[in-house]
mmCIF file with all atom_site columns, C-alpha atoms in Angstrom:
data_model
loop_
_atom_site.group_PDB
_atom_site.id
_atom_site.type_symbol
_atom_site.label_atom_id
_atom_site.label_alt_id
_atom_site.label_comp_id
_atom_site.label_asym_id
_atom_site.label_entity_id
_atom_site.label_seq_id
_atom_site.pdbx_PDB_ins_code
_atom_site.Cartn_x
_atom_site.Cartn_y
_atom_site.Cartn_z
_atom_site.occupancy
_atom_site.B_iso_or_equiv
_atom_site.pdbx_formal_charge
_atom_site.auth_seq_id
_atom_site.auth_comp_id
_atom_site.auth_asym_id
_atom_site.auth_atom_id
_atom_site.pdbx_PDB_model_num
ATOM 1   C CA . MET A 1 1   ? 0.000   0.000   0.000   1.00 0.00 ? 1   MET A CA 1
ATOM 2   C CA . PHE A 1 2   ? 1.208   3.509   -0.881  1.00 0.00 ? 2   PHE A CA 1
ATOM 3   C CA . THR A 1 3   ? 0.122   7.118   -0.386  1.00 0.00 ? 3   THR A CA 1
ATOM 4   C CA . GLY A 1 4   ? 1.023   8.666   -3.744  1.00 0.00 ? 4   GLY A CA 1
ATOM 5   C CA . ILE A 1 5   ? 3.458   11.096  -2.094  1.00 0.00 ? 5   ILE A CA 1
ATOM 6   C CA . ILE A 1 6   ? 6.708   10.674  -4.021  1.00 0.00 ? 6   ILE A CA 1
ATOM 7   C CA . GLU A 1 7   ? 9.741   10.400  -1.746  1.00 0.00 ? 7   GLU A CA 1
ATOM 8   C CA . LYS A 1 8   ? 12.578  10.475  -4.249  1.00 0.00 ? 8   LYS A CA 1
ATOM 9   C CA . ILE A 1 9   ? 13.319  10.654  -7.972  1.00 0.00 ? 9   ILE A CA 1
ATOM 10  C CA . GLY A 1 10  ? 15.687  7.815   -8.852  1.00 0.00 ? 10  GLY A CA 1
ATOM 11  C CA . VAL A 1 11  ? 17.730  7.072   -11.956 1.00 0.00 ? 11  VAL A CA 1
ATOM 12  C CA . VAL A 1 12  ? 17.662  3.857   -13.990 1.00 0.00 ? 12  VAL A CA 1
ATOM 13  C CA . SER A 1 13  ? 21.264  2.660   -13.974 1.00 0.00 ? 13  SER A CA 1
ATOM 14  C CA . ALA A 1 14  ? 20.823  -0.790  -15.535 1.00 0.00 ? 14  ALA A CA 1
ATOM 15  C CA . LEU A 1 15  ? 18.255  -2.725  -17.564 1.00 0.00 ? 15  LEU A CA 1
ATOM 16  C CA . GLN A 1 16  ? 18.519  -6.398  -18.421 1.00 0.00 ? 16  GLN A CA 1
ATOM 17  C CA . THR A 1 17  ? 15.968  -8.236  -20.550 1.00 0.00 ? 17  THR A CA 1
ATOM 18  C CA . LYS A 1 18  ? 17.312  -11.599 -19.360 1.00 0.00 ? 18  LYS A CA 1
ATOM 19  C CA . ASP A 1 19  ? 18.895  -11.420 -15.962 1.00 0.00 ? 19  ASP A CA 1
ATOM 20  C CA . ASP A 1 20  ? 20.056  -14.908 -14.938 1.00 0.00 ? 20  ASP A CA 1
ATOM 21  C CA . SER A 1 21  ? 21.300  -13.813 -11.535 1.00 0.00 ? 21  SER A CA 1
ATOM 22  C CA . SER A 1 22  ? 19.417  -14.909 -8.414  1.00 0.00 ? 22  SER A CA 1
ATOM 23  C CA . ALA A 1 23  ? 18.043  -11.360 -8.123  1.00 0.00 ? 23  ALA A CA 1
ATOM 24  C CA . GLY A 1 24  ? 16.892  -11.336 -11.746 1.00 0.00 ? 24  GLY A CA 1
ATOM 25  C CA . GLY A 1 25  ? 15.326  -14.777 -11.826 1.00 0.00 ? 25  GLY A CA 1
ATOM 26  C CA . GLY A 1 26  ? 15.931  -15.239 -15.537 1.00 0.00 ? 26  GLY A CA 1
ATOM 27  C CA . GLY A 1 27  ? 13.594  -12.418 -16.537 1.00 0.00 ? 27  GLY A CA 1
ATOM 28  C CA . THR A 1 28  ? 13.706  -8.665  -17.004 1.00 0.00 ? 28  THR A CA 1
ATOM 29  C CA . SER A 1 29  ? 15.355  -6.678  -14.218 1.00 0.00 ? 29  SER A CA 1
ATOM 30  C CA . MET A 1 30  ? 15.964  -3.023  -13.540 1.00 0.00 ? 30  MET A CA 1
ATOM 31  C CA . THR A 1 31  ? 18.416  -1.311  -11.192 1.00 0.00 ? 31  THR A CA 1
ATOM 32  C CA . ILE A 1 32  ? 17.602  2.107   -9.725  1.00 0.00 ? 32  ILE A CA 1
ATOM 33  C CA . SER A 1 33  ? 20.364  4.357   -8.374  1.00 0.00 ? 33  SER A CA 1
ATOM 34  C CA . ASP A 1 34  ? 20.713  7.751   -6.683  1.00 0.00 ? 34  ASP A CA 1
ATOM 35  C CA . CYS A 1 35  ? 18.206  6.821   -3.982  1.00 0.00 ? 35  CYS A CA 1
ATOM 36  C CA . ALA A 1 36  ? 20.225  6.193   -0.823  1.00 0.00 ? 36  ALA A CA 1
ATOM 37  C CA . GLU A 1 37  ? 17.761  8.225   1.280   1.00 0.00 ? 37  GLU A CA 1
ATOM 38  C CA . ILE A 1 38  ? 14.989  5.648   0.905   1.00 0.00 ? 38  ILE A CA 1
ATOM 39  C CA . LEU A 1 39  ? 17.181  2.562   1.336   1.00 0.00 ? 39  LEU A CA 1
ATOM 40  C CA . THR A 1 40  ? 18.213  3.139   4.952   1.00 0.00 ? 40  THR A CA 1
ATOM 41  C CA . ASP A 1 41  ? 15.491  0.752   6.167   1.00 0.00 ? 41  ASP A CA 1
ATOM 42  C CA . ALA A 1 42  ? 15.303  -1.495  3.083   1.00 0.00 ? 42  ALA A CA 1
ATOM 43  C CA . HIS A 1 43  ? 14.993  -5.294  3.248   1.00 0.00 ? 43  HIS A CA 1
ATOM 44  C CA . LEU A 1 44  ? 14.961  -7.974  0.585   1.00 0.00 ? 44  LEU A CA 1
ATOM 45  C CA . GLY A 1 45  ? 11.369  -8.617  -0.433  1.00 0.00 ? 45  GLY A CA 1
ATOM 46  C CA . ASP A 1 46  ? 10.173  -5.120  0.418   1.00 0.00 ? 46  ASP A CA 1
ATOM 47  C CA . SER A 1 47  ? 7.579   -3.544  -1.863  1.00 0.00 ? 47  SER A CA 1
ATOM 48  C CA . ILE A 1 48  ? 8.498   -0.286  -3.545  1.00 0.00 ? 48  ILE A CA 1
ATOM 49  C CA . SER A 1 49  ? 6.604   1.871   -6.028  1.00 0.00 ? 49  SER A CA 1
ATOM 50  C CA . ILE A 1 50  ? 8.424   2.741   -9.254  1.00 0.00 ? 50  ILE A CA 1
ATOM 51  C CA . ASN A 1 51  ? 6.382   5.141   -11.384 1.00 0.00 ? 51  ASN A CA 1
ATOM 52  C CA . GLY A 1 52  ? 3.320   3.903   -9.526  1.00 0.00 ? 52  GLY A CA 1
ATOM 53  C CA . THR A 1 53  ? 4.086   0.214   -10.080 1.00 0.00 ? 53  THR A CA 1
ATOM 54  C CA . CYS A 1 54  ? 4.451   -1.979  -7.002  1.00 0.00 ? 54  CYS A CA 1
ATOM 55  C CA . LEU A 1 55  ? 7.604   -4.074  -7.392  1.00 0.00 ? 55  LEU A CA 1
ATOM 56  C CA . THR A 1 56  ? 9.750   -6.222  -5.089  1.00 0.00 ? 56  THR A CA 1
ATOM 57  C CA . ILE A 1 57  ? 13.294  -5.383  -4.037  1.00 0.00 ? 57  ILE A CA 1
ATOM 58  C CA . THR A 1 58  ? 15.405  -8.416  -4.960  1.00 0.00 ? 58  THR A CA 1
ATOM 59  C CA . GLU A 1 59  ? 18.847  -6.914  -4.298  1.00 0.00 ? 59  GLU A CA 1
ATOM 60  C CA . PHE A 1 60  ? 20.143  -3.657  -2.836  1.00 0.00 ? 60  PHE A CA 1
ATOM 61  C CA . THR A 1 61  ? 23.180  -1.737  -1.642  1.00 0.00 ? 61  THR A CA 1
ATOM 62  C CA . LYS A 1 62  ? 23.273  1.510   0.295   1.00 0.00 ? 62  LYS A CA 1
ATOM 63  C CA . ASP A 1 63  ? 22.937  3.477   -2.966  1.00 0.00 ? 63  ASP A CA 1
ATOM 64  C CA . ASP A 1 64  ? 20.830  1.374   -5.360  1.00 0.00 ? 64  ASP A CA 1
ATOM 65  C CA . PHE A 1 65  ? 18.394  -1.520  -5.647  1.00 0.00 ? 65  PHE A CA 1
ATOM 66  C CA . LYS A 1 66  ? 17.199  -4.069  -8.182  1.00 0.00 ? 66  LYS A CA 1
ATOM 67  C CA . VAL A 1 67  ? 13.687  -5.274  -9.038  1.00 0.00 ? 67  VAL A CA 1
ATOM 68  C CA . GLY A 1 68  ? 12.349  -7.949  -11.369 1.00 0.00 ? 68  GLY A CA 1
ATOM 69  C CA . ILE A 1 69  ? 9.664   -6.968  -13.888 1.00 0.00 ? 69  ILE A CA 1
ATOM 70  C CA . SER A 1 70  ? 7.092   -9.521  -15.049 1.00 0.00 ? 70  SER A CA 1
ATOM 71  C CA . PRO A 1 71  ? 5.737   -9.718  -18.623 1.00 0.00 ? 71  PRO A CA 1
ATOM 72  C CA . GLU A 1 72  ? 2.314   -8.564  -17.365 1.00 0.00 ? 72  GLU A CA 1
ATOM 73  C CA . THR A 1 73  ? 3.884   -5.469  -15.814 1.00 0.00 ? 73  THR A CA 1
ATOM 74  C CA . LEU A 1 74  ? 5.723   -4.668  -19.027 1.00 0.00 ? 74  LEU A CA 1
ATOM 75  C CA . ARG A 1 75  ? 2.459   -4.963  -20.974 1.00 0.00 ? 75  ARG A CA 1
ATOM 76  C CA . ARG A 1 76  ? 0.366   -2.923  -18.546 1.00 0.00 ? 76  ARG A CA 1
ATOM 77  C CA . THR A 1 77  ? 2.768   -0.097  -17.641 1.00 0.00 ? 77  THR A CA 1
ATOM 78  C CA . ASN A 1 78  ? 5.238   2.328   -19.185 1.00 0.00 ? 78  ASN A CA 1
ATOM 79  C CA . LEU A 1 79  ? 8.231   0.630   -17.532 1.00 0.00 ? 79  LEU A CA 1
ATOM 80  C CA . GLY A 1 80  ? 9.104   -1.133  -20.786 1.00 0.00 ? 80  GLY A CA 1
ATOM 81  C CA . SER A 1 81  ? 9.854   2.230   -22.393 1.00 0.00 ? 81  SER A CA 1
ATOM 82  C CA . LEU A 1 82  ? 12.443  3.203   -19.784 1.00 0.00 ? 82  LEU A CA 1
ATOM 83  C CA . LYS A 1 83  ? 16.097  3.429   -20.746 1.00 0.00 ? 83  LYS A CA 1
ATOM 84  C CA . THR A 1 84  ? 19.358  3.785   -18.868 1.00 0.00 ? 84  THR A CA 1
ATOM 85  C CA . LYS A 1 85  ? 19.462  7.249   -17.252 1.00 0.00 ? 85  LYS A CA 1
ATOM 86  C CA . SER A 1 86  ? 15.648  7.566   -17.277 1.00 0.00 ? 86  SER A CA 1
ATOM 87  C CA . THR A 1 87  ? 14.283  9.101   -14.090 1.00 0.00 ? 87  THR A CA 1
ATOM 88  C CA . VAL A 1 88  ? 11.508  7.468   -12.062 1.00 0.00 ? 88  VAL A CA 1
ATOM 89  C CA . ASN A 1 89  ? 9.244   8.322   -9.145  1.00 0.00 ? 89  ASN A CA 1
ATOM 90  C CA . LEU A 1 90  ? 9.942   6.282   -6.004  1.00 0.00 ? 90  LEU A CA 1
ATOM 91  C CA . GLU A 1 91  ? 7.913   5.647   -2.864  1.00 0.00 ? 91  GLU A CA 1
ATOM 92  C CA . ARG A 1 92  ? 8.358   3.063   -0.126  1.00 0.00 ? 92  ARG A CA 1
ATOM 93  C CA . ALA A 1 93  ? 5.358   1.092   1.092   1.00 0.00 ? 93  ALA A CA 1
ATOM 94  C CA . VAL A 1 94  ? 3.464   2.675   3.970   1.00 0.00 ? 94  VAL A CA 1
ATOM 95  C CA . SER A 1 95  ? 4.322   1.871   7.564   1.00 0.00 ? 95  SER A CA 1
ATOM 96  C CA . ALA A 1 96  ? 2.349   2.298   10.762  1.00 0.00 ? 96  ALA A CA 1
ATOM 97  C CA . LEU A 1 97  ? 3.974   5.712   11.172  1.00 0.00 ? 97  LEU A CA 1
ATOM 98  C CA . THR A 1 98  ? 3.337   6.976   7.622   1.00 0.00 ? 98  THR A CA 1
ATOM 99  C CA . ARG A 1 99  ? 1.234   10.129  7.334   1.00 0.00 ? 99  ARG A CA 1
ATOM 100 C CA . MET A 1 100 ? -1.535  9.696   4.746   1.00 0.00 ? 100 MET A CA 1
ATOM 101 C CA . GLY A 1 101 ? -0.822  12.875  2.824   1.00 0.00 ? 101 GLY A CA 1
ATOM 102 C CA . GLY A 1 102 ? -2.126  11.552  -0.495  1.00 0.00 ? 102 GLY A CA 1
ATOM 103 C CA . HIS A 1 103 ? -4.595  8.668   -0.851  1.00 0.00 ? 103 HIS A CA 1
ATOM 104 C CA . PHE A 1 104 ? -4.602  4.883   -0.588  1.00 0.00 ? 104 PHE A CA 1
ATOM 105 C CA . ALA A 1 105 ? -2.918  3.421   -3.669  1.00 0.00 ? 105 ALA A CA 1
ATOM 106 C CA . GLN A 1 106 ? -2.039  -0.205  -4.376  1.00 0.00 ? 106 GLN A CA 1
ATOM 107 C CA . GLY A 1 107 ? 0.653   0.254   -6.980  1.00 0.00 ? 107 GLY A CA 1
ATOM 108 C CA . HIS A 1 108 ? -1.450  -1.797  -9.407  1.00 0.00 ? 108 HIS A CA 1
ATOM 109 C CA . VAL A 1 109 ? -1.436  0.153   -12.654 1.00 0.00 ? 109 VAL A CA 1
ATOM 110 C CA . ASP A 1 110 ? -4.778  0.036   -14.476 1.00 0.00 ? 110 ASP A CA 1
ATOM 111 C CA . THR A 1 111 ? -3.634  1.441   -17.794 1.00 0.00 ? 111 THR A CA 1
ATOM 112 C CA . THR A 1 112 ? -1.345  3.992   -19.362 1.00 0.00 ? 112 THR A CA 1
ATOM 113 C CA . ALA A 1 113 ? -2.405  7.403   -20.638 1.00 0.00 ? 113 ALA A CA 1
ATOM 114 C CA . THR A 1 114 ? -0.982  9.699   -23.292 1.00 0.00 ? 114 THR A CA 1
ATOM 115 C CA . ILE A 1 115 ? -0.248  13.353  -22.574 1.00 0.00 ? 115 ILE A CA 1
ATOM 116 C CA . LEU A 1 116 ? -2.483  15.320  -24.962 1.00 0.00 ? 116 LEU A CA 1
ATOM 117 C CA . GLU A 1 117 ? -1.729  18.863  -23.815 1.00 0.00 ? 117 GLU A CA 1
ATOM 118 C CA . ILE A 1 118 ? 0.447   20.768  -21.340 1.00 0.00 ? 118 ILE A CA 1
ATOM 119 C CA . THR A 1 119 ? -0.844  24.248  -20.571 1.00 0.00 ? 119 THR A CA 1
ATOM 120 C CA . PRO A 1 120 ? 0.917   26.785  -18.317 1.00 0.00 ? 120 PRO A CA 1
ATOM 121 C CA . ASP A 1 121 ? -1.358  28.507  -15.793 1.00 0.00 ? 121 ASP A CA 1
ATOM 122 C CA . GLY A 1 122 ? 0.609   31.042  -13.772 1.00 0.00 ? 122 GLY A CA 1
ATOM 123 C CA . ASN A 1 123 ? 3.414   29.031  -12.172 1.00 0.00 ? 123 ASN A CA 1
ATOM 124 C CA . ALA A 1 124 ? 1.399   25.806  -12.486 1.00 0.00 ? 124 ALA A CA 1
ATOM 125 C CA . LEU A 1 125 ? 1.086   23.344  -15.369 1.00 0.00 ? 125 LEU A CA 1
ATOM 126 C CA . THR A 1 126 ? -2.167  21.706  -16.471 1.00 0.00 ? 126 THR A CA 1
ATOM 127 C CA . PHE A 1 127 ? -1.728  18.243  -17.993 1.00 0.00 ? 127 PHE A CA 1
ATOM 128 C CA . ARG A 1 128 ? -4.450  16.623  -20.122 1.00 0.00 ? 128 ARG A CA 1
ATOM 129 C CA . PHE A 1 129 ? -4.366  12.821  -20.325 1.00 0.00 ? 129 PHE A CA 1
ATOM 130 C CA . GLN A 1 130 ? -6.157  10.343  -22.577 1.00 0.00 ? 130 GLN A CA 1
ATOM 131 C CA . PRO A 1 131 ? -6.184  6.753   -21.276 1.00 0.00 ? 131 PRO A CA 1
ATOM 132 C CA . ARG A 1 132 ? -5.362  3.769   -23.464 1.00 0.00 ? 132 ARG A CA 1
ATOM 133 C CA . ASP A 1 133 ? -8.321  1.987   -21.850 1.00 0.00 ? 133 ASP A CA 1
ATOM 134 C CA . ALA A 1 134 ? -11.247 4.425   -21.921 1.00 0.00 ? 134 ALA A CA 1
ATOM 135 C CA . SER A 1 135 ? -13.264 2.304   -19.473 1.00 0.00 ? 135 SER A CA 1
ATOM 136 C CA . VAL A 1 136 ? -11.241 3.687   -16.541 1.00 0.00 ? 136 VAL A CA 1
ATOM 137 C CA . LEU A 1 137 ? -12.889 7.083   -17.057 1.00 0.00 ? 137 LEU A CA 1
ATOM 138 C CA . ARG A 1 138 ? -15.905 5.955   -15.041 1.00 0.00 ? 138 ARG A CA 1
ATOM 139 C CA . TYR A 1 139 ? -13.665 5.995   -11.961 1.00 0.00 ? 139 TYR A CA 1
ATOM 140 C CA . VAL A 1 140 ? -12.248 9.470   -12.686 1.00 0.00 ? 140 VAL A CA 1
ATOM 141 C CA . VAL A 1 141 ? -14.321 12.326  -11.280 1.00 0.00 ? 141 VAL A CA 1
ATOM 142 C CA . GLU A 1 142 ? -13.721 16.047  -10.932 1.00 0.00 ? 142 GLU A CA 1
ATOM 143 C CA . LYS A 1 143 ? -12.041 16.859  -7.591  1.00 0.00 ? 143 LYS A CA 1
ATOM 144 C CA . GLY A 1 144 ? -11.405 13.170  -7.085  1.00 0.00 ? 144 GLY A CA 1
ATOM 145 C CA . TYR A 1 145 ? -7.925  11.710  -7.109  1.00 0.00 ? 145 TYR A CA 1
ATOM 146 C CA . VAL A 1 146 ? -5.861  9.664   -9.518  1.00 0.00 ? 146 VAL A CA 1
ATOM 147 C CA . CYS A 1 147 ? -2.308  8.300   -9.432  1.00 0.00 ? 147 CYS A CA 1
ATOM 148 C CA . ILE A 1 148 ? -0.131  9.504   -12.308 1.00 0.00 ? 148 ILE A CA 1
ATOM 149 C CA . ASP A 1 149 ? 3.230   7.692   -12.387 1.00 0.00 ? 149 ASP A CA 1
ATOM 150 C CA . GLY A 1 150 ? 2.601   6.972   -8.709  1.00 0.00 ? 150 GLY A CA 1
ATOM 151 C CA . ALA A 1 151 ? 1.873   10.573  -7.676  1.00 0.00 ? 151 ALA A CA 1
ATOM 152 C CA . SER A 1 152 ? -1.446  11.326  -6.007  1.00 0.00 ? 152 SER A CA 1
ATOM 153 C CA . LEU A 1 153 ? -3.027  14.191  -7.951  1.00 0.00 ? 153 LEU A CA 1
ATOM 154 C CA . THR A 1 154 ? -6.392  15.953  -7.923  1.00 0.00 ? 154 THR A CA 1
ATOM 155 C CA . VAL A 1 155 ? -8.546  15.787  -11.046 1.00 0.00 ? 155 VAL A CA 1
ATOM 156 C CA . THR A 1 156 ? -9.527  19.292  -12.198 1.00 0.00 ? 156 THR A CA 1
ATOM 157 C CA . ARG A 1 157 ? -11.583 18.491  -15.319 1.00 0.00 ? 157 ARG A CA 1
ATOM 158 C CA . VAL A 1 158 ? -13.061 15.403  -16.981 1.00 0.00 ? 158 VAL A CA 1
ATOM 159 C CA . ASN A 1 159 ? -14.520 14.967  -20.457 1.00 0.00 ? 159 ASN A CA 1
ATOM 160 C CA . ASP A 1 160 ? -16.122 11.536  -20.846 1.00 0.00 ? 160 ASP A CA 1
ATOM 161 C CA . VAL A 1 161 ? -17.162 12.171  -24.455 1.00 0.00 ? 161 VAL A CA 1
ATOM 162 C CA . GLU A 1 162 ? -13.647 13.002  -25.657 1.00 0.00 ? 162 GLU A CA 1
ATOM 163 C CA . SER A 1 163 ? -12.049 10.575  -23.167 1.00 0.00 ? 163 SER A CA 1
ATOM 164 C CA . TRP A 1 164 ? -9.679  12.815  -21.240 1.00 0.00 ? 164 TRP A CA 1
ATOM 165 C CA . TRP A 1 165 ? -9.088  14.346  -17.841 1.00 0.00 ? 165 TRP A CA 1
ATOM 166 C CA . GLU A 1 166 ? -6.818  17.061  -16.495 1.00 0.00 ? 166 GLU A CA 1
ATOM 167 C CA . VAL A 1 167 ? -4.676  17.607  -13.411 1.00 0.00 ? 167 VAL A CA 1
ATOM 168 C CA . MET A 1 168 ? -2.674  20.622  -12.313 1.00 0.00 ? 168 MET A CA 1
ATOM 169 C CA . LEU A 1 169 ? 0.897   20.500  -11.038 1.00 0.00 ? 169 LEU A CA 1
ATOM 170 C CA . ILE A 1 170 ? 1.870   23.341  -8.717  1.00 0.00 ? 170 ILE A CA 1
ATOM 171 C CA . ALA A 1 171 ? 5.454   24.606  -8.788  1.00 0.00 ? 171 ALA A CA 1
ATOM 172 C CA . TYR A 1 172 ? 6.511   22.499  -5.780  1.00 0.00 ? 172 TYR A CA 1
ATOM 173 C CA . THR A 1 173 ? 5.121   19.289  -7.285  1.00 0.00 ? 173 THR A CA 1
ATOM 174 C CA . GLN A 1 174 ? 6.846   19.985  -10.594 1.00 0.00 ? 174 GLN A CA 1
ATOM 175 C CA . GLU A 1 175 ? 10.183  19.666  -8.796  1.00 0.00 ? 175 GLU A CA 1
ATOM 176 C CA . LYS A 1 176 ? 9.235   16.408  -7.039  1.00 0.00 ? 176 LYS A CA 1
ATOM 177 C CA . VAL A 1 177 ? 7.796   14.205  -9.820  1.00 0.00 ? 177 VAL A CA 1
ATOM 178 C CA . VAL A 1 178 ? 9.041   13.001  -13.198 1.00 0.00 ? 178 VAL A CA 1
ATOM 179 C CA . THR A 1 179 ? 5.763   13.800  -14.963 1.00 0.00 ? 179 THR A CA 1
ATOM 180 C CA . ALA A 1 180 ? 6.539   17.525  -15.036 1.00 0.00 ? 180 ALA A CA 1
ATOM 181 C CA . ALA A 1 181 ? 9.464   16.912  -17.413 1.00 0.00 ? 181 ALA A CA 1
ATOM 182 C CA . LYS A 1 182 ? 7.462   14.800  -19.852 1.00 0.00 ? 182 LYS A CA 1
ATOM 183 C CA . LYS A 1 183 ? 6.302   16.047  -23.234 1.00 0.00 ? 183 LYS A CA 1
ATOM 184 C CA . VAL A 1 184 ? 3.102   15.821  -25.255 1.00 0.00 ? 184 VAL A CA 1
ATOM 185 C CA . GLY A 1 185 ? 2.781   12.310  -26.686 1.00 0.00 ? 185 GLY A CA 1
ATOM 186 C CA . GLU A 1 186 ? 4.620   10.575  -23.845 1.00 0.00 ? 186 GLU A CA 1
ATOM 187 C CA . GLU A 1 187 ? 2.886   8.022   -21.633 1.00 0.00 ? 187 GLU A CA 1
ATOM 188 C CA . VAL A 1 188 ? 2.212   7.895   -17.903 1.00 0.00 ? 188 VAL A CA 1
ATOM 189 C CA . ASN A 1 189 ? 1.051   5.088   -15.635 1.00 0.00 ? 189 ASN A CA 1
ATOM 190 C CA . VAL A 1 190 ? -2.465  5.439   -14.256 1.00 0.00 ? 190 VAL A CA 1
ATOM 191 C CA . GLU A 1 191 ? -4.071  3.930   -11.173 1.00 0.00 ? 191 GLU A CA 1
ATOM 192 C CA . VAL A 1 192 ? -7.665  5.003   -10.557 1.00 0.00 ? 192 VAL A CA 1
ATOM 193 C CA . ASP A 1 193 ? -9.546  5.096   -7.259  1.00 0.00 ? 193 ASP A CA 1
ATOM 194 C CA . MET A 1 194 ? -9.821  1.533   -5.962  1.00 0.00 ? 194 MET A CA 1
ATOM 195 C CA . VAL A 1 195 ? -12.681 2.560   -3.651  1.00 0.00 ? 195 VAL A CA 1
ATOM 196 C CA . GLY A 1 196 ? -14.767 3.364   -6.720  1.00 0.00 ? 196 GLY A CA 1
ATOM 197 C CA . LYS A 1 197 ? -14.164 -0.148  -8.044  1.00 0.00 ? 197 LYS A CA 1
ATOM 198 C CA . TYR A 1 198 ? -15.339 -1.771  -4.811  1.00 0.00 ? 198 TYR A CA 1
ATOM 199 C CA . VAL A 1 199 ? -18.444 0.431   -4.673  1.00 0.00 ? 199 VAL A CA 1
ATOM 200 C CA . GLU A 1 200 ? -19.275 -0.400  -8.290  1.00 0.00 ? 200 GLU A CA 1
ATOM 201 C CA . LYS A 1 201 ? -18.911 -4.140  -7.676  1.00 0.00 ? 201 LYS A CA 1
ATOM 202 C CA . SER A 1 202 ? -20.965 -4.022  -4.484  1.00 0.00 ? 202 SER A CA 1
ATOM 203 C CA . VAL A 1 203 ? -23.801 -2.094  -6.131  1.00 0.00 ? 203 VAL A CA 1
ATOM 204 C CA . GLN A 1 204 ? -23.802 -4.421  -9.139  1.00 0.00 ? 204 GLN A CA 1
ATOM 205 C CA . GLY A 1 205 ? -23.882 -7.451  -6.875  1.00 0.00 ? 205 GLY A CA 1
ATOM 206 C CA . TYR A 1 206 ? -26.676 -5.941  -4.814  1.00 0.00 ? 206 TYR A CA 1
ATOM 207 C CA . PHE A 1 207 ? -28.948 -5.334  -7.795  1.00 0.00 ? 207 PHE A CA 1
ATOM 208 C CA . GLU A 1 208 ? -28.120 -8.667  -9.411  1.00 0.00 ? 208 GLU A CA 1
ATOM 209 C CA . GLY A 1 209 ? -29.132 -10.354 -6.156  1.00 0.00 ? 209 GLY A CA 1
ATOM 210 C CA . GLN A 1 210 ? -32.512 -8.671  -5.910  1.00 0.00 ? 210 GLN A CA 1
ATOM 211 C CA . GLY A 1 211 ? -35.427 -11.052 -6.357  1.00 0.00 ? 211 GLY A CA 1
ATOM 212 C CA . ALA A 1 212 ? -38.554 -10.246 -8.367  1.00 0.00 ? 212 ALA A CA 1
ATOM 213 C CA . GLY A 1 213 ? -40.872 -7.861  -6.512  1.00 0.00 ? 213 GLY A CA 1
ATOM 214 C CA . GLU A 1 214 ? -38.321 -7.206  -3.778  1.00 0.00 ? 214 GLU A CA 1
ATOM 215 C CA . LEU A 1 215 ? -37.745 -3.532  -2.979  1.00 0.00 ? 215 LEU A CA 1
ATOM 216 C CA . GLY A 1 216 ? -34.058 -2.858  -2.251  1.00 0.00 ? 216 GLY A CA 1
ATOM 217 C CA . VAL A 1 217 ? -32.670 -0.487  0.360   1.00 0.00 ? 217 VAL A CA 1
ATOM 218 C CA . LEU A 1 218 ? -31.114 1.749   -2.295  1.00 0.00 ? 218 LEU A CA 1
ATOM 219 C CA . GLU A 1 219 ? -34.375 2.005   -4.206  1.00 0.00 ? 219 GLU A CA 1
ATOM 220 C CA . LYS A 1 220 ? -36.242 2.902   -1.009  1.00 0.00 ? 220 LYS A CA 1
ATOM 221 C CA . MET A 1 221 ? -33.675 5.589   -0.285  1.00 0.00 ? 221 MET A CA 1
ATOM 222 C CA . VAL A 1 222 ? -34.046 7.100   -3.757  1.00 0.00 ? 222 VAL A CA 1
ATOM 223 C CA . ARG A 1 223 ? -37.841 7.072   -3.488  1.00 0.00 ? 223 ARG A CA 1
ATOM 224 C CA . ARG A 1 224 ? -37.719 8.776   -0.088  1.00 0.00 ? 224 ARG A CA 1
ATOM 225 C CA . ILE A 1 225 ? -35.448 11.533  -1.436  1.00 0.00 ? 225 ILE A CA 1
ATOM 226 C CA . VAL A 1 226 ? -37.727 12.050  -4.444  1.00 0.00 ? 226 VAL A CA 1
ATOM 227 C CA . ASP A 1 227 ? -40.815 12.184  -2.200  1.00 0.00 ? 227 ASP A CA 1
ATOM 228 C CA . GLU A 1 228 ? -39.179 14.762  0.079   1.00 0.00 ? 228 GLU A CA 1
ATOM 229 C CA . LYS A 1 229 ? -38.192 16.946  -2.881  1.00 0.00 ? 229 LYS A CA 1
ATOM 230 C CA . MET A 1 230 ? -41.716 16.726  -4.283  1.00 0.00 ? 230 MET A CA 1
ATOM 231 C CA . LYS A 1 231 ? -43.159 17.869  -0.948  1.00 0.00 ? 231 LYS A CA 1
ATOM 232 C CA . GLU A 1 232 ? -40.743 20.804  -0.791  1.00 0.00 ? 232 GLU A CA 1
ATOM 233 C CA . SER A 1 233 ? -41.782 21.968  -4.259  1.00 0.00 ? 233 SER A CA 1
ATOM 234 C CA . ARG A 1 234 ? -45.497 22.031  -3.418  1.00 0.00 ? 234 ARG A CA 1
#
């Protein structure tokens, strides 16, 4: 579990498509350097968010660490487009003492999104994103939150018809996340609100479980609200 508050920008120092070492496991591995500050309490097997993707530390020193990347992760995220010297957002998993400054995030990327526009607004930047999978838009609401490359950001506008949403990066945030340096056409990782997914599934299950002629709690609630509004308008 993560908060979406980026702790450090790291640098990709090595990429191997077939890492036969014990830390690589015969698959793709990536080594991140320039991140000593967040490795002081590191352990093998710890979860760490890299551009919003929850990965496992398989090897580390005081200055860098290695993770393995599965084929599913490469398909679902933008990690496959990284190169040596690319910068990435980093966040350690939450602890009992972590302040929840952002929002609950799992590090499970739902899709990627393309940057459509970057518009200056005073000292802030407004980014417009279009998701590869348009179905995630039902979980993106104005003034709600979304994880962009692992950073918890507030949604400022949504257009369901044209399939895009916007967020604004203040000057401070621009210095703390990699997204601020990206250009139009580049991709970001997206994780939408997991609470919205659970609510959607619960509501669907509730209505699917309703028997014929049975009046559900939600329907009763809606009828009561409508009745009260009708009385007020008389």
